[in-house]
């Protein structure tokens, strides 16, 4: 049913579903490499660690989504950046499982409120759904809170599964009604020039683990606007 809702909202034929072998991910794709006008800490391709069959890699790079989504540049104001999770070459999943279907169906958009548009070090994320007409913003942070915190380069938090001092890393703690709601990290696997960092090998190994990543081990899934 979620796929039918999504097709009604933004056109079934606009986006194509595509897959890519995890080991074949590079600067040239499949995710956007148009990050040249973003702060250095947001450039490159990032691995969302320990997500099972859900999120795999993401990029803050510019997309073809339009409407101010993934513009490739942080703006001034209370909301600095917006990403359509099921958008054009910006987010990928390990499998087309329940998270994929939910994100696709409600047209999930993440709205980033950072502490600086030029040198961000922390912020919070407001989940939003135009399908549901709902945004969980500042007034609902007591209920659901998604934070992002830049880890000082060359150091580790001690909370992640592994330590990657050669990668730009963002900590992603969550809370539900003030209680710890989970933790993962955004770990850079490709740097701004496209070099594969040590974390890339661990990402590929994780992707290939069928006990962790669902029914399509070795591959990731993403959306791309049909040409």
PDB file of C-alpha atoms in Angstrom:
ATOM      1  CA  UNK A   1       0.000   0.000   0.000  1.00  0.00           C
ATOM      2  CA  UNK A   2       2.890   2.392   0.731  1.00  0.00           C
ATOM      3  CA  UNK A   3       4.143   2.095  -2.850  1.00  0.00           C
ATOM      4  CA  UNK A   4       0.718   3.132  -4.173  1.00  0.00           C
ATOM      5  CA  UNK A   5       0.693   6.183  -1.896  1.00  0.00           C
ATOM      6  CA  UNK A   6       4.167   7.180  -3.070  1.00  0.00           C
ATOM      7  CA  UNK A   7       3.213   6.763  -6.726  1.00  0.00           C
ATOM      8  CA  UNK A   8       0.234   9.054  -6.194  1.00  0.00           C
ATOM      9  CA  UNK A   9       2.344  11.727  -4.442  1.00  0.00           C
ATOM     10  CA  UNK A  10       5.286  12.089  -6.787  1.00  0.00           C
ATOM     11  CA  UNK A  11       4.779   9.980  -9.847  1.00  0.00           C
ATOM     12  CA  UNK A  12       5.499   6.307 -10.203  1.00  0.00           C
ATOM     13  CA  UNK A  13       7.677   6.762 -13.277  1.00  0.00           C
ATOM     14  CA  UNK A  14       9.869   9.610 -11.991  1.00  0.00           C
ATOM     15  CA  UNK A  15      12.189   7.404  -9.948  1.00  0.00           C
ATOM     16  CA  UNK A  16      13.781   4.136 -10.940  1.00  0.00           C
ATOM     17  CA  UNK A  17      14.845   1.479  -8.457  1.00  0.00           C
ATOM     18  CA  UNK A  18      18.441   0.429  -8.999  1.00  0.00           C
ATOM     19  CA  UNK A  19      21.033  -1.756  -7.310  1.00  0.00           C
ATOM     20  CA  UNK A  20      24.816  -1.827  -7.160  1.00  0.00           C
ATOM     21  CA  UNK A  21      27.389  -4.241  -5.840  1.00  0.00           C
ATOM     22  CA  UNK A  22      28.769  -2.754  -2.640  1.00  0.00           C
ATOM     23  CA  UNK A  23      32.338  -3.446  -3.686  1.00  0.00           C
ATOM     24  CA  UNK A  24      31.775  -1.428  -6.877  1.00  0.00           C
ATOM     25  CA  UNK A  25      30.770   1.820  -5.129  1.00  0.00           C
ATOM     26  CA  UNK A  26      33.097   4.637  -6.140  1.00  0.00           C
ATOM     27  CA  UNK A  27      33.346   8.390  -6.617  1.00  0.00           C
ATOM     28  CA  UNK A  28      31.514   7.945  -9.914  1.00  0.00           C
ATOM     29  CA  UNK A  29      28.475   6.378  -8.299  1.00  0.00           C
ATOM     30  CA  UNK A  30      25.947   5.289  -7.619  1.00  0.00           C
ATOM     31  CA  UNK A  31      25.476   8.136  -5.102  1.00  0.00           C
ATOM     32  CA  UNK A  32      25.865  11.843  -5.802  1.00  0.00           C
ATOM     33  CA  UNK A  33      29.392  13.300  -5.783  1.00  0.00           C
ATOM     34  CA  UNK A  34      28.187  16.898  -6.136  1.00  0.00           C
ATOM     35  CA  UNK A  35      29.327  18.000  -2.681  1.00  0.00           C
ATOM     36  CA  UNK A  36      31.922  20.620  -3.656  1.00  0.00           C
ATOM     37  CA  UNK A  37      29.899  23.517  -2.180  1.00  0.00           C
ATOM     38  CA  UNK A  38      29.268  21.783   1.148  1.00  0.00           C
ATOM     39  CA  UNK A  39      31.388  22.095   4.298  1.00  0.00           C
ATOM     40  CA  UNK A  40      34.297  19.620   4.311  1.00  0.00           C
ATOM     41  CA  UNK A  41      32.716  17.531   7.086  1.00  0.00           C
ATOM     42  CA  UNK A  42      29.734  16.765   4.827  1.00  0.00           C
ATOM     43  CA  UNK A  43      31.690  15.797   1.718  1.00  0.00           C
ATOM     44  CA  UNK A  44      32.191  12.207   0.602  1.00  0.00           C
ATOM     45  CA  UNK A  45      30.077   9.080   0.945  1.00  0.00           C
ATOM     46  CA  UNK A  46      29.032   7.919   4.407  1.00  0.00           C
ATOM     47  CA  UNK A  47      28.207   4.486   5.817  1.00  0.00           C
ATOM     48  CA  UNK A  48      25.328   4.296   8.291  1.00  0.00           C
ATOM     49  CA  UNK A  49      26.773   1.627  10.558  1.00  0.00           C
ATOM     50  CA  UNK A  50      24.980  -1.316  12.178  1.00  0.00           C
ATOM     51  CA  UNK A  51      21.683  -0.796  10.355  1.00  0.00           C
ATOM     52  CA  UNK A  52      21.067  -4.401   9.307  1.00  0.00           C
ATOM     53  CA  UNK A  53      18.860  -4.589   6.208  1.00  0.00           C
ATOM     54  CA  UNK A  54      18.014  -0.883   6.458  1.00  0.00           C
ATOM     55  CA  UNK A  55      20.206   2.110   5.512  1.00  0.00           C
ATOM     56  CA  UNK A  56      23.567   1.467   3.841  1.00  0.00           C
ATOM     57  CA  UNK A  57      25.336   4.501   2.324  1.00  0.00           C
ATOM     58  CA  UNK A  58      24.297   8.132   1.937  1.00  0.00           C
ATOM     59  CA  UNK A  59      25.599  11.333   0.397  1.00  0.00           C
ATOM     60  CA  UNK A  60      24.865  14.967   1.202  1.00  0.00           C
ATOM     61  CA  UNK A  61      25.656  15.754  -2.442  1.00  0.00           C
ATOM     62  CA  UNK A  62      23.249  17.601  -4.716  1.00  0.00           C
ATOM     63  CA  UNK A  63      20.465  15.633  -6.372  1.00  0.00           C
ATOM     64  CA  UNK A  64      17.879  16.156  -9.082  1.00  0.00           C
ATOM     65  CA  UNK A  65      14.962  16.035  -6.635  1.00  0.00           C
ATOM     66  CA  UNK A  66      14.234  19.778  -6.822  1.00  0.00           C
ATOM     67  CA  UNK A  67      12.084  21.720  -4.402  1.00  0.00           C
ATOM     68  CA  UNK A  68      15.084  22.642  -2.267  1.00  0.00           C
ATOM     69  CA  UNK A  69      15.873  19.001  -1.521  1.00  0.00           C
ATOM     70  CA  UNK A  70      19.571  18.012  -1.521  1.00  0.00           C
ATOM     71  CA  UNK A  71      20.558  21.363  -2.999  1.00  0.00           C
ATOM     72  CA  UNK A  72      24.276  20.748  -2.489  1.00  0.00           C
ATOM     73  CA  UNK A  73      24.695  23.805  -0.248  1.00  0.00           C
ATOM     74  CA  UNK A  74      23.735  24.527   3.358  1.00  0.00           C
ATOM     75  CA  UNK A  75      21.414  27.503   3.681  1.00  0.00           C
ATOM     76  CA  UNK A  76      20.966  30.065   6.424  1.00  0.00           C
ATOM     77  CA  UNK A  77      17.901  29.867   8.628  1.00  0.00           C
ATOM     78  CA  UNK A  78      16.494  27.365  11.092  1.00  0.00           C
ATOM     79  CA  UNK A  79      16.589  24.463   8.580  1.00  0.00           C
ATOM     80  CA  UNK A  80      19.908  24.259   6.740  1.00  0.00           C
ATOM     81  CA  UNK A  81      19.460  21.170   4.580  1.00  0.00           C
ATOM     82  CA  UNK A  82      16.771  18.732   3.491  1.00  0.00           C
ATOM     83  CA  UNK A  83      17.193  15.226   2.094  1.00  0.00           C
ATOM     84  CA  UNK A  84      14.483  13.054   0.568  1.00  0.00           C
ATOM     85  CA  UNK A  85      15.547   9.620   1.794  1.00  0.00           C
ATOM     86  CA  UNK A  86      13.912   7.926  -1.214  1.00  0.00           C
ATOM     87  CA  UNK A  87      15.309  10.639  -3.464  1.00  0.00           C
ATOM     88  CA  UNK A  88      17.706  10.807  -6.377  1.00  0.00           C
ATOM     89  CA  UNK A  89      21.043   9.057  -5.650  1.00  0.00           C
ATOM     90  CA  UNK A  90      21.403  10.316  -2.083  1.00  0.00           C
ATOM     91  CA  UNK A  91      20.471   7.335   0.108  1.00  0.00           C
ATOM     92  CA  UNK A  92      20.787   3.569  -0.222  1.00  0.00           C
ATOM     93  CA  UNK A  93      19.574   0.481   1.589  1.00  0.00           C
ATOM     94  CA  UNK A  94      20.981  -2.999   2.117  1.00  0.00           C
ATOM     95  CA  UNK A  95      17.690  -4.638   1.140  1.00  0.00           C
ATOM     96  CA  UNK A  96      14.227  -3.683  -0.054  1.00  0.00           C
ATOM     97  CA  UNK A  97      12.777  -4.661   3.298  1.00  0.00           C
ATOM     98  CA  UNK A  98      10.415  -2.916   5.731  1.00  0.00           C
ATOM     99  CA  UNK A  99      12.509   0.259   6.130  1.00  0.00           C
ATOM    100  CA  UNK A 100      12.761   0.687   2.367  1.00  0.00           C
ATOM    101  CA  UNK A 101       9.007   0.276   1.982  1.00  0.00           C
ATOM    102  CA  UNK A 102       8.186   2.709   4.795  1.00  0.00           C
ATOM    103  CA  UNK A 103      10.599   5.413   3.609  1.00  0.00           C
ATOM    104  CA  UNK A 104       9.348   5.051   0.049  1.00  0.00           C
ATOM    105  CA  UNK A 105       5.704   5.098   1.063  1.00  0.00           C
ATOM    106  CA  UNK A 106       5.634   8.115   3.370  1.00  0.00           C
ATOM    107  CA  UNK A 107       8.227  10.012   1.268  1.00  0.00           C
ATOM    108  CA  UNK A 108      10.439  10.553   4.313  1.00  0.00           C
ATOM    109  CA  UNK A 109      12.389  13.817   4.334  1.00  0.00           C
ATOM    110  CA  UNK A 110      15.109  14.618   6.858  1.00  0.00           C
ATOM    111  CA  UNK A 111      15.415  18.300   7.762  1.00  0.00           C
ATOM    112  CA  UNK A 112      18.810  19.171   9.247  1.00  0.00           C
ATOM    113  CA  UNK A 113      19.131  21.997  11.764  1.00  0.00           C
ATOM    114  CA  UNK A 114      22.873  22.563  12.157  1.00  0.00           C
ATOM    115  CA  UNK A 115      24.776  24.921  14.441  1.00  0.00           C
ATOM    116  CA  UNK A 116      26.501  26.577  11.474  1.00  0.00           C
ATOM    117  CA  UNK A 117      25.913  26.639   7.706  1.00  0.00           C
ATOM    118  CA  UNK A 118      29.653  26.982   7.036  1.00  0.00           C
ATOM    119  CA  UNK A 119      31.351  24.867   9.719  1.00  0.00           C
ATOM    120  CA  UNK A 120      28.775  22.559  11.327  1.00  0.00           C
ATOM    121  CA  UNK A 121      29.749  20.457  14.322  1.00  0.00           C
ATOM    122  CA  UNK A 122      26.365  19.420  15.696  1.00  0.00           C
ATOM    123  CA  UNK A 123      22.687  19.585  14.965  1.00  0.00           C
ATOM    124  CA  UNK A 124      19.367  17.830  15.051  1.00  0.00           C
ATOM    125  CA  UNK A 125      17.229  16.133  12.396  1.00  0.00           C
ATOM    126  CA  UNK A 126      13.488  16.680  11.965  1.00  0.00           C
ATOM    127  CA  UNK A 127      11.761  13.730  10.249  1.00  0.00           C
ATOM    128  CA  UNK A 128       9.036  14.917   7.901  1.00  0.00           C
ATOM    129  CA  UNK A 129       6.447  13.312   5.641  1.00  0.00           C
ATOM    130  CA  UNK A 130       4.544  15.318   3.021  1.00  0.00           C
ATOM    131  CA  UNK A 131       2.339  12.263   2.517  1.00  0.00           C
ATOM    132  CA  UNK A 132       1.239  12.358   6.154  1.00  0.00           C
ATOM    133  CA  UNK A 133       1.456  16.148   6.416  1.00  0.00           C
ATOM    134  CA  UNK A 134       3.635  15.786   9.501  1.00  0.00           C
ATOM    135  CA  UNK A 135       6.975  17.147  10.705  1.00  0.00           C
ATOM    136  CA  UNK A 136       8.471  16.232  14.062  1.00  0.00           C
ATOM    137  CA  UNK A 137      10.184  19.531  14.788  1.00  0.00           C
ATOM    138  CA  UNK A 138      11.473  21.463  17.816  1.00  0.00           C
ATOM    139  CA  UNK A 139       8.156  21.235  19.676  1.00  0.00           C
ATOM    140  CA  UNK A 140       8.249  17.431  19.649  1.00  0.00           C
ATOM    141  CA  UNK A 141      11.892  16.915  20.662  1.00  0.00           C
ATOM    142  CA  UNK A 142      10.694  15.700  24.057  1.00  0.00           C
ATOM    143  CA  UNK A 143       9.067  12.794  22.215  1.00  0.00           C
ATOM    144  CA  UNK A 144      11.561  11.935  19.472  1.00  0.00           C
ATOM    145  CA  UNK A 145      15.037  13.382  19.039  1.00  0.00           C
ATOM    146  CA  UNK A 146      17.608  12.627  16.327  1.00  0.00           C
ATOM    147  CA  UNK A 147      20.948  14.366  16.968  1.00  0.00           C
ATOM    148  CA  UNK A 148      24.133  14.582  14.905  1.00  0.00           C
ATOM    149  CA  UNK A 149      27.501  15.344  16.497  1.00  0.00           C
ATOM    150  CA  UNK A 150      30.800  15.648  14.629  1.00  0.00           C
ATOM    151  CA  UNK A 151      33.487  13.458  16.174  1.00  0.00           C
ATOM    152  CA  UNK A 152      36.861  15.272  16.362  1.00  0.00           C
ATOM    153  CA  UNK A 153      38.919  14.019  13.429  1.00  0.00           C
ATOM    154  CA  UNK A 154      41.407  11.310  14.351  1.00  0.00           C
ATOM    155  CA  UNK A 155      39.457  10.262  17.442  1.00  0.00           C
ATOM    156  CA  UNK A 156      36.669   7.797  18.202  1.00  0.00           C
ATOM    157  CA  UNK A 157      33.640   7.868  20.461  1.00  0.00           C
ATOM    158  CA  UNK A 158      34.066   4.409  21.952  1.00  0.00           C
ATOM    159  CA  UNK A 159      30.374   3.785  21.224  1.00  0.00           C
ATOM    160  CA  UNK A 160      30.704   2.604  17.641  1.00  0.00           C
ATOM    161  CA  UNK A 161      31.366  -1.000  16.663  1.00  0.00           C
ATOM    162  CA  UNK A 162      34.786  -0.041  15.281  1.00  0.00           C
ATOM    163  CA  UNK A 163      37.107   2.951  15.316  1.00  0.00           C
ATOM    164  CA  UNK A 164      37.871   4.812  12.089  1.00  0.00           C
ATOM    165  CA  UNK A 165      40.259   7.690  12.870  1.00  0.00           C
ATOM    166  CA  UNK A 166      40.945   8.247   9.144  1.00  0.00           C
ATOM    167  CA  UNK A 167      37.279   9.000   8.410  1.00  0.00           C
ATOM    168  CA  UNK A 168      35.081  11.985   9.060  1.00  0.00           C
ATOM    169  CA  UNK A 169      32.577  10.555  11.529  1.00  0.00           C
ATOM    170  CA  UNK A 170      29.243  11.850  12.779  1.00  0.00           C
ATOM    171  CA  UNK A 171      27.704  10.336  15.907  1.00  0.00           C
ATOM    172  CA  UNK A 172      23.936   9.758  15.617  1.00  0.00           C
ATOM    173  CA  UNK A 173      22.336   9.332  19.048  1.00  0.00           C
ATOM    174  CA  UNK A 174      18.542   9.132  19.294  1.00  0.00           C
ATOM    175  CA  UNK A 175      16.146   9.423  22.195  1.00  0.00           C
ATOM    176  CA  UNK A 176      12.480   8.578  22.665  1.00  0.00           C
ATOM    177  CA  UNK A 177      10.679  10.409  25.480  1.00  0.00           C
ATOM    178  CA  UNK A 178      14.068  11.220  26.983  1.00  0.00           C
ATOM    179  CA  UNK A 179      15.240   7.594  26.955  1.00  0.00           C
ATOM    180  CA  UNK A 180      18.123   6.287  24.845  1.00  0.00           C
ATOM    181  CA  UNK A 181      16.573   5.259  21.536  1.00  0.00           C
ATOM    182  CA  UNK A 182      19.635   3.866  19.777  1.00  0.00           C
ATOM    183  CA  UNK A 183      22.985   4.921  18.402  1.00  0.00           C
ATOM    184  CA  UNK A 184      24.922   4.566  15.173  1.00  0.00           C
ATOM    185  CA  UNK A 185      27.558   6.503  13.289  1.00  0.00           C
ATOM    186  CA  UNK A 186      27.903   8.093   9.870  1.00  0.00           C
ATOM    187  CA  UNK A 187      31.383   6.978   8.834  1.00  0.00           C
ATOM    188  CA  UNK A 188      33.042   8.356   5.707  1.00  0.00           C
ATOM    189  CA  UNK A 189      34.041   5.511   3.364  1.00  0.00           C
ATOM    190  CA  UNK A 190      34.904   7.682   0.339  1.00  0.00           C
ATOM    191  CA  UNK A 191      36.577  11.017   0.978  1.00  0.00           C
ATOM    192  CA  UNK A 192      35.911  14.233  -0.924  1.00  0.00           C
ATOM    193  CA  UNK A 193      38.270  13.253  -3.753  1.00  0.00           C
ATOM    194  CA  UNK A 194      36.850   9.723  -4.021  1.00  0.00           C
ATOM    195  CA  UNK A 195      39.628   7.852  -2.238  1.00  0.00           C
ATOM    196  CA  UNK A 196      38.463   4.672  -0.521  1.00  0.00           C
ATOM    197  CA  UNK A 197      39.202   4.903   3.195  1.00  0.00           C
ATOM    198  CA  UNK A 198      39.957   1.947   5.516  1.00  0.00           C
ATOM    199  CA  UNK A 199      36.294   1.907   6.585  1.00  0.00           C
ATOM    200  CA  UNK A 200      35.287   0.995   3.014  1.00  0.00           C
ATOM    201  CA  UNK A 201      36.556  -2.586   3.383  1.00  0.00           C
ATOM    202  CA  UNK A 202      34.567  -3.049   6.596  1.00  0.00           C
ATOM    203  CA  UNK A 203      31.476  -1.674   4.865  1.00  0.00           C
ATOM    204  CA  UNK A 204      31.846  -4.191   2.023  1.00  0.00           C
ATOM    205  CA  UNK A 205      32.359  -7.043   4.475  1.00  0.00           C
ATOM    206  CA  UNK A 206      29.244  -6.002   6.385  1.00  0.00           C
ATOM    207  CA  UNK A 207      27.271  -5.708   3.145  1.00  0.00           C
ATOM    208  CA  UNK A 208      28.299  -9.253   2.160  1.00  0.00           C
ATOM    209  CA  UNK A 209      27.138 -10.721   5.487  1.00  0.00           C
ATOM    210  CA  UNK A 210      23.786 -12.338   4.735  1.00  0.00           C
ATOM    211  CA  UNK A 211      23.217 -12.835   8.443  1.00  0.00           C
ATOM    212  CA  UNK A 212      23.049  -9.051   8.874  1.00  0.00           C
ATOM    213  CA  UNK A 213      21.889  -7.381   5.685  1.00  0.00           C
ATOM    214  CA  UNK A 214      18.869  -9.310   4.450  1.00  0.00           C
ATOM    215  CA  UNK A 215      18.058 -11.243   1.314  1.00  0.00           C
ATOM    216  CA  UNK A 216      20.403  -9.475  -1.131  1.00  0.00           C
ATOM    217  CA  UNK A 217      23.873  -9.699   0.468  1.00  0.00           C
ATOM    218  CA  UNK A 218      26.605  -7.949  -1.470  1.00  0.00           C
ATOM    219  CA  UNK A 219      24.290  -5.359  -3.046  1.00  0.00           C
ATOM    220  CA  UNK A 220      22.664  -2.085  -2.080  1.00  0.00           C
ATOM    221  CA  UNK A 221      19.479  -0.459  -3.394  1.00  0.00           C
ATOM    222  CA  UNK A 222      18.731   3.162  -4.224  1.00  0.00           C
ATOM    223  CA  UNK A 223      16.501   5.468  -6.264  1.00  0.00           C
ATOM    224  CA  UNK A 224      17.488   7.434  -9.335  1.00  0.00           C
ATOM    225  CA  UNK A 225      15.435   9.847 -11.408  1.00  0.00           C
ATOM    226  CA  UNK A 226      14.663   8.268 -14.751  1.00  0.00           C
ATOM    227  CA  UNK A 227      16.535   9.871 -17.615  1.00  0.00           C
TER     228      UNK A 227
END
